[in-house]
C-alpha positions as a Python dict, from the first residue, in 0.01 Angstrom:
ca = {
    (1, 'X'): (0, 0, 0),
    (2, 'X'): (-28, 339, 181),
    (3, 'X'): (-106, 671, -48),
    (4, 'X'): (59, 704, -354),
    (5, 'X'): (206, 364, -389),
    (6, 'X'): (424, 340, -19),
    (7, 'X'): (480, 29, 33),
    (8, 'X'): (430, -76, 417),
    (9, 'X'): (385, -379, 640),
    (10, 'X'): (95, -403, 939),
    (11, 'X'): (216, -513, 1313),
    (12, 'X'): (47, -838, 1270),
    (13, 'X'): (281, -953, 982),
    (14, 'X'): (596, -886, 1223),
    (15, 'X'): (451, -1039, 1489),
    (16, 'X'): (361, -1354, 1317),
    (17, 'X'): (746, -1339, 1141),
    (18, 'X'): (854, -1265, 1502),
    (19, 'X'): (702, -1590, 1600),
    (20, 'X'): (829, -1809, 1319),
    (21, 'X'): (1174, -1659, 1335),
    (22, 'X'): (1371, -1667, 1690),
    (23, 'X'): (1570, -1951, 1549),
    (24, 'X'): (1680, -1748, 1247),
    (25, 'X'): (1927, -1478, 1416),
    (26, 'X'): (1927, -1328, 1072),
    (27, 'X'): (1607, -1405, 879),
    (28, 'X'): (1666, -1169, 562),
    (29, 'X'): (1223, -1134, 602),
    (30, 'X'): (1231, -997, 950),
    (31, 'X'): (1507, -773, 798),
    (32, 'X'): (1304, -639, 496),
    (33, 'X'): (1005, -634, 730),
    (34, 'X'): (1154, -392, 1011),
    (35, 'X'): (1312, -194, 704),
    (36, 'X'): (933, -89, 596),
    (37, 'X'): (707, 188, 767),
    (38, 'X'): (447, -32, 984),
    (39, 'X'): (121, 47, 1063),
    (40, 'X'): (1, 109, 1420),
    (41, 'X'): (-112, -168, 1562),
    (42, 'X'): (-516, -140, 1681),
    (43, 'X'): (-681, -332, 1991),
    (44, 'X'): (-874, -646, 1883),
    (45, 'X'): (-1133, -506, 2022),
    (46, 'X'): (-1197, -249, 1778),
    (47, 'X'): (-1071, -484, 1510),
    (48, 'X'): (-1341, -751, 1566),
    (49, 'X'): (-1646, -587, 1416),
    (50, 'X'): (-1440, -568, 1061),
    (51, 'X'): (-1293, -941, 1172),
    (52, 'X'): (-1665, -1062, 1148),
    (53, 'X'): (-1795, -936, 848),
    (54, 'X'): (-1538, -1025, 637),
    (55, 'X'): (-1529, -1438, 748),
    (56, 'X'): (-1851, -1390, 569),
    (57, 'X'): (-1709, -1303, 275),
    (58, 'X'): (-1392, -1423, 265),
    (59, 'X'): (-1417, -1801, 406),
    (60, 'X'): (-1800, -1790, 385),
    (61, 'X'): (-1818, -2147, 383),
    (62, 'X'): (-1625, -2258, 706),
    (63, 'X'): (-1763, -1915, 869),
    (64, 'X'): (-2135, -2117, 868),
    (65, 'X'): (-1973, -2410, 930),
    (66, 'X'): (-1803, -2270, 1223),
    (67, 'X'): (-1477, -2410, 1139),
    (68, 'X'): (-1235, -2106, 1107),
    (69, 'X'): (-879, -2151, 1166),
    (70, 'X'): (-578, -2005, 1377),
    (71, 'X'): (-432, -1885, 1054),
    (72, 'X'): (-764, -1801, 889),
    (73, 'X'): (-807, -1552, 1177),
    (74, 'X'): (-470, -1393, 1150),
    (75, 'X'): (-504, -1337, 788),
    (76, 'X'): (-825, -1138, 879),
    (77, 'X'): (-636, -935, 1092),
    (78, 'X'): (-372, -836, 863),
    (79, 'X'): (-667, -729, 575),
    (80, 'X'): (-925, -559, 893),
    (81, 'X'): (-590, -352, 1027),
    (82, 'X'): (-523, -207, 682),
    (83, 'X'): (-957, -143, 632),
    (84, 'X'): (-925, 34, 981),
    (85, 'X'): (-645, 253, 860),
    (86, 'X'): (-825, 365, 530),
    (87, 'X'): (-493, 213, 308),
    (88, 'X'): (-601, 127, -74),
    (89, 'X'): (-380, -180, -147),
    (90, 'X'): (-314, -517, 4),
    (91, 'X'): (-125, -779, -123),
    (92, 'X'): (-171, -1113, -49),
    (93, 'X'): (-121, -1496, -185),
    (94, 'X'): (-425, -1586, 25),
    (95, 'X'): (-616, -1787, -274),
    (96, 'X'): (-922, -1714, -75),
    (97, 'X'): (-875, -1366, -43),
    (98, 'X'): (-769, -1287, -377),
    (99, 'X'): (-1107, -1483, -500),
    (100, 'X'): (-1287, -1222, -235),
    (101, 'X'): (-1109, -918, -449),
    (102, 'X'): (-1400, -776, -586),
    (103, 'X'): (-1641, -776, -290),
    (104, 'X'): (-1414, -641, -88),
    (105, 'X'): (-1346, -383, -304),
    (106, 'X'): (-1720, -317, -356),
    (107, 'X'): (-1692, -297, 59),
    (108, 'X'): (-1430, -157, 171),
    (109, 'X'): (-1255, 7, -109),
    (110, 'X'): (-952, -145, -113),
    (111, 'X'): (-767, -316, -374),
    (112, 'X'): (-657, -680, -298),
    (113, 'X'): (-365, -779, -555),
    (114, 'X'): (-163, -1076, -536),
    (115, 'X'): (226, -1075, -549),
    (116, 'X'): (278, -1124, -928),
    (117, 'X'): (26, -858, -995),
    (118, 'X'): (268, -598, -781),
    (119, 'X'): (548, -720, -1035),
    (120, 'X'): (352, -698, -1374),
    (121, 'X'): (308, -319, -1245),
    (122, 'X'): (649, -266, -1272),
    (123, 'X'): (740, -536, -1576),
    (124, 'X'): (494, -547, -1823),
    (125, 'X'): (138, -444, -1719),
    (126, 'X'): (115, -72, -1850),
    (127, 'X'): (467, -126, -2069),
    (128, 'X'): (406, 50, -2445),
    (129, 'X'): (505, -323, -2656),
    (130, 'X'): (464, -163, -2983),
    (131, 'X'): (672, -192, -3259),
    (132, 'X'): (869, 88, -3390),
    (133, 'X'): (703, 209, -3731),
    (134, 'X'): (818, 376, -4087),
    (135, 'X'): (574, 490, -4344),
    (136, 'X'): (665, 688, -4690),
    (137, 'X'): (422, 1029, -4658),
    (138, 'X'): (489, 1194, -4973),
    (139, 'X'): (778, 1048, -5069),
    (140, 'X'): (935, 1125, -4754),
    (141, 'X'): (1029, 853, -4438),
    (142, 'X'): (803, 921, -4146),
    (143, 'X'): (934, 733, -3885),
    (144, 'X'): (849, 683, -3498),
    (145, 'X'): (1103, 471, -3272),
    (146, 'X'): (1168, 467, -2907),
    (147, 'X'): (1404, 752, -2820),
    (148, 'X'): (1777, 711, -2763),
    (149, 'X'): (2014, 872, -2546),
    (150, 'X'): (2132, 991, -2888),
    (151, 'X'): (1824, 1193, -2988),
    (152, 'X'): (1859, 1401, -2666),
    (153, 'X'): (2031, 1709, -2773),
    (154, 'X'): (1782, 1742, -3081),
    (155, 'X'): (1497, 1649, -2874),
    (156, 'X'): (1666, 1921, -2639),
    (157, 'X'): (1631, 2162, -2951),
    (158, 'X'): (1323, 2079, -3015),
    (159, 'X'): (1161, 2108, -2671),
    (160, 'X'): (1314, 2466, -2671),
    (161, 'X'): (1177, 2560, -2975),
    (162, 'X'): (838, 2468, -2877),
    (163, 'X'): (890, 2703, -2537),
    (164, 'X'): (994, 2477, -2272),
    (165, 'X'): (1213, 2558, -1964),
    (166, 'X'): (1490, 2383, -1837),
    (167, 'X'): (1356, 2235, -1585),
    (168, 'X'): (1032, 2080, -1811),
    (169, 'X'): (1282, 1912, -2020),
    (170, 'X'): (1434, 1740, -1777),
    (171, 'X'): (1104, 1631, -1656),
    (172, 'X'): (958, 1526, -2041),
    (173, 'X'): (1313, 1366, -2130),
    (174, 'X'): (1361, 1193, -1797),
    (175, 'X'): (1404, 832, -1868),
    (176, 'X'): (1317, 720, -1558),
    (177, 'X'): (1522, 360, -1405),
    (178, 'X'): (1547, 36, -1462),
    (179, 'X'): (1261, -152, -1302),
    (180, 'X'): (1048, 142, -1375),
    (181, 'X'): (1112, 306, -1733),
    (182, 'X'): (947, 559, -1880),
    (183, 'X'): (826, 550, -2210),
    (184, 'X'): (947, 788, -2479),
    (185, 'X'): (879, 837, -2861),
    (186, 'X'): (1021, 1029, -3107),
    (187, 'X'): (889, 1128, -3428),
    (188, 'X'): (1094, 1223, -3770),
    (189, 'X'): (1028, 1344, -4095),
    (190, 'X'): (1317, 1251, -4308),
    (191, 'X'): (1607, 1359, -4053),
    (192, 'X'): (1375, 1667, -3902),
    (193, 'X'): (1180, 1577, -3531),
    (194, 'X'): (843, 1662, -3579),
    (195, 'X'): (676, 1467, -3302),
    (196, 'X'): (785, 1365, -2891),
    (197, 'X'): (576, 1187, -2614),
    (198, 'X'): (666, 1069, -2321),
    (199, 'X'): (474, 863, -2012),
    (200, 'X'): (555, 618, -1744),
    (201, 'X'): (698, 485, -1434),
    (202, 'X'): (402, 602, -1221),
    (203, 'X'): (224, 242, -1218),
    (204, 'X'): (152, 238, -906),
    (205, 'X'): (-15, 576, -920),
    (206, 'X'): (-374, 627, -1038),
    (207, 'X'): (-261, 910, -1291),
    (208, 'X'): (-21, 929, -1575),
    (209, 'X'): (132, 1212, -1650),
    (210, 'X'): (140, 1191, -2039),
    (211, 'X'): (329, 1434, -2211),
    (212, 'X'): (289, 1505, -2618),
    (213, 'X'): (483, 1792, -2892),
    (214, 'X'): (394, 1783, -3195),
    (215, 'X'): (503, 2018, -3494),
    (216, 'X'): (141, 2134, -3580),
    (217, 'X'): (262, 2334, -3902),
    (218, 'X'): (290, 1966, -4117),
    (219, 'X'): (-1, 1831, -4308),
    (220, 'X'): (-10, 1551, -4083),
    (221, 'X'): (-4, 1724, -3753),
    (222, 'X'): (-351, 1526, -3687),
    (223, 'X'): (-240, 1176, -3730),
    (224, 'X'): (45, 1190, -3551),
    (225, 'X'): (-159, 1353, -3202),
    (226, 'X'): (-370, 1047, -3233),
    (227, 'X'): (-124, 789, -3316),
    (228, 'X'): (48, 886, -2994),
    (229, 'X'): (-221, 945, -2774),
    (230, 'X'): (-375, 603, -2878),
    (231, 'X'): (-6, 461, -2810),
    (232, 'X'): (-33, 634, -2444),
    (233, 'X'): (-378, 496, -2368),
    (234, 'X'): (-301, 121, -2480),
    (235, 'X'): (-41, 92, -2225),
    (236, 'X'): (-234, 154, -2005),
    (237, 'X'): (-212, -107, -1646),
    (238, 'X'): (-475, -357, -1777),
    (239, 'X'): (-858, -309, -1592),
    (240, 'X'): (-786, 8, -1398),
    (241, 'X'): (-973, 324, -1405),
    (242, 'X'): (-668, 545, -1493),
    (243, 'X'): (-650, 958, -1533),
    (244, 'X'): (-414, 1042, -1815),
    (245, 'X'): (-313, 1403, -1760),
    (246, 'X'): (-198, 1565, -2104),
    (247, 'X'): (65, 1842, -2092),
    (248, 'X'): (140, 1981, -2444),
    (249, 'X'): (300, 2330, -2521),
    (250, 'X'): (96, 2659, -2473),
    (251, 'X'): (-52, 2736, -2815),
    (252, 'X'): (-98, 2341, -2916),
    (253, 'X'): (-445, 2415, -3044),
    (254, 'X'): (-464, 2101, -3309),
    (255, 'X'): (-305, 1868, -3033),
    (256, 'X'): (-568, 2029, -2765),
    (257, 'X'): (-895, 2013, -3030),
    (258, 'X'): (-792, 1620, -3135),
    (259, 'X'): (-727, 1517, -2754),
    (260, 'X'): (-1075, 1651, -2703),
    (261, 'X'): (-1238, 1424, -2994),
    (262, 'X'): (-1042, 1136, -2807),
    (263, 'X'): (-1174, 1154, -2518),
    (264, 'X'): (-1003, 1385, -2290),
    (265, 'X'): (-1149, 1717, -2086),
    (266, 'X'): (-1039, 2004, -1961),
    (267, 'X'): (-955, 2008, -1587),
    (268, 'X'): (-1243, 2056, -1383),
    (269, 'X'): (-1094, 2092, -1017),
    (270, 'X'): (-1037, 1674, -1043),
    (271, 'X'): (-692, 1679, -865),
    (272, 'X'): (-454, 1893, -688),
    (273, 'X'): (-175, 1908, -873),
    (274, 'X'): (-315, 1909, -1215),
    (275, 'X'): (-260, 2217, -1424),
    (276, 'X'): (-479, 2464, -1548),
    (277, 'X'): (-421, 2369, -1919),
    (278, 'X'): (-347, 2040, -1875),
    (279, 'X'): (-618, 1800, -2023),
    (280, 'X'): (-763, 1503, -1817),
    (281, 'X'): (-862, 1184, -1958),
    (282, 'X'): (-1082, 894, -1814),
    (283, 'X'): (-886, 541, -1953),
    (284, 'X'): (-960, 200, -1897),
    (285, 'X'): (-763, -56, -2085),
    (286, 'X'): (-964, -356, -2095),
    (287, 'X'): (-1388, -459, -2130),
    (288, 'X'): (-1653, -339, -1917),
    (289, 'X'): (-1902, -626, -1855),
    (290, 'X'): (-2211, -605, -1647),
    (291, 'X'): (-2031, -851, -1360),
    (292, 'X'): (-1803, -571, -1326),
    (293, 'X'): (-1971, -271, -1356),
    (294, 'X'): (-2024, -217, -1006),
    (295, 'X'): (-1616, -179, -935),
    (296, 'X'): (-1600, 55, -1243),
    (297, 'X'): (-1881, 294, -1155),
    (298, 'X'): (-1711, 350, -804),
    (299, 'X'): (-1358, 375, -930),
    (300, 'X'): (-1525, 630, -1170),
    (301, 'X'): (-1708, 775, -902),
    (302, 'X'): (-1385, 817, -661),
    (303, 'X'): (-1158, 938, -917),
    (304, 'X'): (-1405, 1180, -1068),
    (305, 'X'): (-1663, 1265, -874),
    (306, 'X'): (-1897, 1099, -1180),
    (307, 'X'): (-2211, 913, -1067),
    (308, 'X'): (-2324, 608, -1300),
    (309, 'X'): (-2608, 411, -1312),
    (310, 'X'): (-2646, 116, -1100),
    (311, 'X'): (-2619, -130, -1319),
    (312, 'X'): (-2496, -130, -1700),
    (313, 'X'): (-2693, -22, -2000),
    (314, 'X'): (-2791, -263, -2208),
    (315, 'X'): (-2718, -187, -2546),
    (316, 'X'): (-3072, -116, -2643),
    (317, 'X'): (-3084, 137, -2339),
    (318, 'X'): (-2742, 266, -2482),
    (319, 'X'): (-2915, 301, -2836),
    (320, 'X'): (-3190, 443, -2774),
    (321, 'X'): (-3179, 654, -2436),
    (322, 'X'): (-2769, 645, -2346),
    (323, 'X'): (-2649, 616, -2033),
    (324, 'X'): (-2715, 883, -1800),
    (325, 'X'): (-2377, 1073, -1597),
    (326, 'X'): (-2433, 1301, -1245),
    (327, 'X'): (-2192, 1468, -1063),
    (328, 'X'): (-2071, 1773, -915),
    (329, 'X'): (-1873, 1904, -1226),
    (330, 'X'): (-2127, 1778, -1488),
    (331, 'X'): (-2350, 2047, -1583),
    (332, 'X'): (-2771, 1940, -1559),
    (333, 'X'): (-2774, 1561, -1690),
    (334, 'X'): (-2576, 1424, -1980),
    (335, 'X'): (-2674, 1116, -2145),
    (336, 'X'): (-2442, 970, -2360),
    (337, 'X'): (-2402, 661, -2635),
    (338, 'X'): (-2209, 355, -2612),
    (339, 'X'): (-1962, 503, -2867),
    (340, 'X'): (-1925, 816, -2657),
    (341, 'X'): (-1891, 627, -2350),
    (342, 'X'): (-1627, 373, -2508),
    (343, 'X'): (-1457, 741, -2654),
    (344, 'X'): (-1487, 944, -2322),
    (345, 'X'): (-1336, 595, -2133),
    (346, 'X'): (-1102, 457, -2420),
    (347, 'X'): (-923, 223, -2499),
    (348, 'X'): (-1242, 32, -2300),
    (349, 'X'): (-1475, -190, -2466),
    (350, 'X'): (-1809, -169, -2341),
    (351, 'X'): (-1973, -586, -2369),
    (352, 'X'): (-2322, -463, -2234),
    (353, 'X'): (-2653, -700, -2294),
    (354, 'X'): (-2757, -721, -2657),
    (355, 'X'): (-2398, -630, -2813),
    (356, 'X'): (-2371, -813, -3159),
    (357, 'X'): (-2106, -805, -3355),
    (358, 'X'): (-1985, -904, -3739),
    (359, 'X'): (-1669, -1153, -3817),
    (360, 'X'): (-1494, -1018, -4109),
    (361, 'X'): (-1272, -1213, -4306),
    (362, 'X'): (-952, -1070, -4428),
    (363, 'X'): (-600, -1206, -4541),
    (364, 'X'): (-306, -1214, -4378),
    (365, 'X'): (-100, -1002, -4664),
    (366, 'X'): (-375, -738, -4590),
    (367, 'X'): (-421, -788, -4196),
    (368, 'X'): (-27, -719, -4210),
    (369, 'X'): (-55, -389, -4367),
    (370, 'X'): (-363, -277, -4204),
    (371, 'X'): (-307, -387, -3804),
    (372, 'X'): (-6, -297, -3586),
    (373, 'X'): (52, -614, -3417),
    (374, 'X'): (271, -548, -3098),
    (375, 'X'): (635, -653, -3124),
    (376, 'X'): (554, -678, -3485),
    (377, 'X'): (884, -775, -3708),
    (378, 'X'): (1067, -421, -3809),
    (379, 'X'): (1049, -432, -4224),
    (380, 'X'): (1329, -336, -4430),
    (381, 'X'): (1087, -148, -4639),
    (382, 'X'): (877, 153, -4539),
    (383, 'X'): (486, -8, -4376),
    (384, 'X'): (148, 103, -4516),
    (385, 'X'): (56, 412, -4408),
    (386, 'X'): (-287, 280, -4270),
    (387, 'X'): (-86, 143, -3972),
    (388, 'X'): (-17, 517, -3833),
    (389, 'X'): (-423, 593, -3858),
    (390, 'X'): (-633, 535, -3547),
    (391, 'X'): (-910, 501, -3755),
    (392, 'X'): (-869, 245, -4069),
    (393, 'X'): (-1085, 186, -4362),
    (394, 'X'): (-1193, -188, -4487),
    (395, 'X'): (-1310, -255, -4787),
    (396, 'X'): (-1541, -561, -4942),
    (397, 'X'): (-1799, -610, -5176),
    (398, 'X'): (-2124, -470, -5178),
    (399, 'X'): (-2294, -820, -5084),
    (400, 'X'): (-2396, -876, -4742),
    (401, 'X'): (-2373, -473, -4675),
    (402, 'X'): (-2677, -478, -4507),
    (403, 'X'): (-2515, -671, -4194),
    (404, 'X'): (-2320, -382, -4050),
    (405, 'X'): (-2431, -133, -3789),
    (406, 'X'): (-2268, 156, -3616),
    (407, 'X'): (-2160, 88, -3284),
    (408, 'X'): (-2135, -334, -3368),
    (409, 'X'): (-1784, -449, -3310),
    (410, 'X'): (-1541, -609, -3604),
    (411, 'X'): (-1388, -955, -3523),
    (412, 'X'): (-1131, -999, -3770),
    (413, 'X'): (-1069, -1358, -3921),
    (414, 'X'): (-734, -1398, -4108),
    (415, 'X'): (-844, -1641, -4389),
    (416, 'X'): (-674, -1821, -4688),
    (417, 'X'): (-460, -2146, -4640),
    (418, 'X'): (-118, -1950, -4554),
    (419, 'X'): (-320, -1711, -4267),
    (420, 'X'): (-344, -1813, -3916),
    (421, 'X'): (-735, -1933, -4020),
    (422, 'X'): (-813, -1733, -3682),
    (423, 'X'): (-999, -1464, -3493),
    (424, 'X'): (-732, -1236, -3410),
    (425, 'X'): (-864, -902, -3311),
    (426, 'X'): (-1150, -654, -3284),
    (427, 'X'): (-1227, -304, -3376),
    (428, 'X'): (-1524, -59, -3353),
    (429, 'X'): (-1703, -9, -3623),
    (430, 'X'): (-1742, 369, -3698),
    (431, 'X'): (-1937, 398, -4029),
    (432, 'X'): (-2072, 140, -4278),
    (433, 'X'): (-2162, 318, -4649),
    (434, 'X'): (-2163, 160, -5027),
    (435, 'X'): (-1946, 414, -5200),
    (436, 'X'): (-1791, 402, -5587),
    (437, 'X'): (-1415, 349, -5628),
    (438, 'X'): (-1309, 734, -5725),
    (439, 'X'): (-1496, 818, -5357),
    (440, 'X'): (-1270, 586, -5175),
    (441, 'X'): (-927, 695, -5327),
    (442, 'X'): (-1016, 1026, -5231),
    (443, 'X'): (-1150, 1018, -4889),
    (444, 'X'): (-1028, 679, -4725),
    (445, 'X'): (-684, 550, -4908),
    (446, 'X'): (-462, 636, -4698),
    (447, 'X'): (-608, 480, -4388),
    (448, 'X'): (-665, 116, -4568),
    (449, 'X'): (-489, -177, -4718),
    (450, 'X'): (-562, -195, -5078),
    (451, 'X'): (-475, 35, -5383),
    (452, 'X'): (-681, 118, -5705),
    (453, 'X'): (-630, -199, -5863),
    (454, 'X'): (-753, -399, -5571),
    (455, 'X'): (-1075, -170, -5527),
    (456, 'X'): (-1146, -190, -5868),
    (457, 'X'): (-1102, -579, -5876),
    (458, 'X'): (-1399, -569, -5559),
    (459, 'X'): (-1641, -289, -5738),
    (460, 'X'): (-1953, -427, -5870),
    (461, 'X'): (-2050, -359, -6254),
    (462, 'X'): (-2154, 3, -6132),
    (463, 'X'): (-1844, 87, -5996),
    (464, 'X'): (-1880, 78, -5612),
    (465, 'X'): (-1754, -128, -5298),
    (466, 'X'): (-1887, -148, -4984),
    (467, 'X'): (-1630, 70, -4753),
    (468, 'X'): (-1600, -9, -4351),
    (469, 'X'): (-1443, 237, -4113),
    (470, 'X'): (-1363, 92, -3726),
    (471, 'X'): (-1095, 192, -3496),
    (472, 'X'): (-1007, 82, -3102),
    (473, 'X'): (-880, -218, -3276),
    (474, 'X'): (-688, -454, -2996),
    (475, 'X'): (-538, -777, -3052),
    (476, 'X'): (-649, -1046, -2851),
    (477, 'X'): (-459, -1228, -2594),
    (478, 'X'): (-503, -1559, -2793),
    (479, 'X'): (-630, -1594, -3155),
    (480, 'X'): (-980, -1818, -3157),
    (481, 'X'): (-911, -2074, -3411),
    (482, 'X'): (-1147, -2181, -3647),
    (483, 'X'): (-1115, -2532, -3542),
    (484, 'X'): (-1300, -2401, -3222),
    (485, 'X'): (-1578, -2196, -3353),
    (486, 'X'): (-1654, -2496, -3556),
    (487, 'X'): (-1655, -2759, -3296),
    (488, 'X'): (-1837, -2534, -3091),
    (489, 'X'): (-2083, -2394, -3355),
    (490, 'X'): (-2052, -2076, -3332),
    (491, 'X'): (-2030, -2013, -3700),
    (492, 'X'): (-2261, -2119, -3951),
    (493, 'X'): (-2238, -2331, -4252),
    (494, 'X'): (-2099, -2104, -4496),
    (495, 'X'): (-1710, -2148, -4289),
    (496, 'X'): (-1618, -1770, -4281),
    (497, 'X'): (-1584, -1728, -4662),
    (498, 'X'): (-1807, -1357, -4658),
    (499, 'X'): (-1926, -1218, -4374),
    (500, 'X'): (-2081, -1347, -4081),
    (501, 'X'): (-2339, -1130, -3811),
    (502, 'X'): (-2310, -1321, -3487),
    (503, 'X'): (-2527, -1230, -3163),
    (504, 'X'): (-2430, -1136, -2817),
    (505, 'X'): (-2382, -1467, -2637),
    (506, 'X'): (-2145, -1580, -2941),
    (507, 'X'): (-1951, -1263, -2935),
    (508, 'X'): (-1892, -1304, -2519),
    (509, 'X'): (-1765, -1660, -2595),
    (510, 'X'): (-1546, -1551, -2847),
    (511, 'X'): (-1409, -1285, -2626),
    (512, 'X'): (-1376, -1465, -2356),
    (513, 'X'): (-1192, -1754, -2504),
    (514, 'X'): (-935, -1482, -2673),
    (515, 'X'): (-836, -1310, -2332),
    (516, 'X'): (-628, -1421, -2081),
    (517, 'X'): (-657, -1473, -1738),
    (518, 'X'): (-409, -1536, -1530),
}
């Protein structure tokens, strides 16, 4: 891969096809091959210096045993050529070089991907999976839904009312084509459009252009900004340093101020291209582990012009002195906590040394109304309200309030014989206070799962519950079962029935064992 995503073959893959194919008159390979810009082909000579440092690291066990093949050697040449010509990507089913991936990239700066990977950009990896939603605000439907050909001369209408030209419509409402689709979601109130965003089929690009309207003049202007802008970021290609580059109408000054609490900057000379009052936010959809922190501070550092430290915090260091940011556009030093850092690079979870975390039981009737699972099943009935917050409110009772601490993360267990008697997800947990029942209606109902009934049923004789708030809540790729944190002891005794605090190594097993990786 050449620039922005052009696709292009080196001279050593048509001359090995060239080989292989004189008794195919018309190989349909050597067709798609010659169809594709080539790169210039580069003397051996000049090739052999790169040739010999990476049998090292590619094949470094028959490099000392002196036992490189024929093919072994050509396979070099393809991956040297495209080092030598600066390109970013190469794609290969080379087991071996695929395995290298990381140390090359740490190298050489380019990205090794394997076939399938090149597919899931365009099917899949970075597609928005989540379901279509409809709450009742104020007696009123609130509704977001993938947009229709339908919708397009009221989305027209409302584009214009919010000051767009003609030719920035066609841009926001383009739906882009089949194998690459863009994303687009409208918002209504009742039968009224109130909200439109819009993202996608740039994959292959290292920005997204992300575009968001929102009627600012309704009383929940707020929660719909971050709804979509956490439905932007989640979409995200999975592991990849991304810039999302937010475009909302001049005089957006809620959607501006709440992009800013999520994350996002204004544009300090990081790209040609970018506008001047477009917004630019660091994403990275997926964890951040100390094995891999050395790929993510230099995709951070080439996209940005951001220096990190060498190696990752640990979370005391994060605690107590935060992790320290250089660069060019970064006024004096900046030090900033783990929840900063996981805010300023969201949707990312940060798994640095010394992370604990708390399981939290809850039941499946609750997790329901509380967690948008992807491709969740469409109700006939309008959802809970707390599934449109970014931030959500769980509440317990007071006992065991002393486990919780800001910055841990939430593993939720669905419980009770009729749940999936699982650890499904995981959320951050923002604050952690013991508050009485009348408190709770008023400040957090809307963003949880239970009513005044239910909190009253938890209070203790005085009145008060223990109330959690956590967002960056992602599903894992596999629930852990309890069966397995049993047989593997990684709960105690009392089987999940309150909460449970569990340290660092426990939490990376549990993590681990949820997420996929193939």
């Amino acid at each position: 891969m050449y620039g922005k995503g052009q696709i292009c073959v080196t001279s050593e893959f048509v001359y090995e096809l060239k080989k292989h194919s004189d008794s195919f008159s018309d190989d349909p390979l050597m067709a798609l091959a010659k169809s594709l810009p080539t790169l210039p082909g580069v003397s051996r000579d000049v090739l052999n210096p790169i040739v010999g440092e990476l049998c090292s690291i590619v094949f470094p066990e028959r490099y000392q045993d002196e036992c490189l093949t024929d093919v072994d050697f050509s396979d070099l040449r393809h991956l040297a050529l495209c080092i030598h010509h600066e390109v970013t990507g190469f794609v290969t089913s080379e087991k071996a070089i695929l395995k290298a991936a990381e140390l090359l990239y740490q190298r050489f700066s380019i990205q090794v991907l394997s076939p399938g990977e090149i597919v899931n950009s365009f099917h899949g990896s970075g597609v928005d999976t989540s379901r279509e939603l409809a709450i009742s605000h104020d007696g009123t439907n609130l509704t977001t839904s993938q947009v229709e050909e339908r919708d397009r001369a009221s989305l027209e209408s409302f584009l214009v009312k919010h000051g767009f030209s003609n030719a920035e419509r066609r841009t926001i409402l383009d739906p882009g084509v089949i194998d690459r689709p863009r994303t687009r979601w409208v918002v209504k109130h009742g039968s009224s459009i109130v909200g439109f965003s819009s993202w996608g089929g740039d994959e292959l690009s290292s920005y997204r252009a992300f575009y968001l309207v929102v009627d600012e003049n309704k009383p929940f202007s707020q929660k719909l900004v971050d709804h979509l802008i956490q439905k932007a970021t989640y979409c995200l290609p999975e592991s990849k340093l991304t810039l999302v580059v937010l475009s909302a109408p001049v005089g957006s000054d809620l959607t501006r101020k709440t992009a800013l609490d999520r994350g996002f900057r204004r544009n300090a000379n990081l790209a040609v291209g970018i506008g001047e009052c477009d917004l630019v936010k660091m994403s990275f959809n997926g964890y951040v582990l100390p094995e891999i922190w050395s790929g993510f501070k230099d995709q951070v550092a080439q996209s940005v012009d951001l220096t990190l430290p060498e190696r990752m915090p640990t979370y005391d260091e994060f605690i107590h002195t935060g992790t320290v940011l250089n660069g060019k556009s970064v006024p004096g030093v900046v030090k900033l906590s783990l929840l900063a850092m996981e805010t300023l690079f969201s949707p990312a979870v940060f798994l640095c040394k010394g992370r604990e975390a708390v399981i939290v039981p809850i039941q499946k009737q609750y997790m329901e109304m509380l967690l948008d699972e992807p491709k969740g099943q469409m109700s006939l009935l309008p959802a809970n309200e707390a599934l449109m917050h970014v931030e959500k409110a769980y509440f317990k009772s007071k006992r065991n309030a002393q486990l919780f601490k800001q910055s841990d993360l939430l593993l939720f267990y669905v419980s009770g014989s009729s749940g999936d008697q699982a650890i499904v997800g995981h959320g951050r947990l923002t604050s952690s206070r013991v508050m009485d029942v009348e408190t709770a209606l008023l400040k957090l109902k809307r963003q949880s799962a239970l009513d005044e009934t239910g909190l009253r049923k938890m209070a203790d004789a005085d009145g008060n519950i223990h109330a959690i708030t956590f967002d960056n809540f992602r599903f894992l790729d596999v629930p852990v079962a309890y069966a397995y944190l049993k047989h593997n002891q990684l709960i105690s005794a009392a089987n999940l029935v309150t909460a449970e605090r569990i340290n660092n190594e426990t939490l990376m097993n549990i993590i681990r064992t949820g997420t996929k990786n193939d």
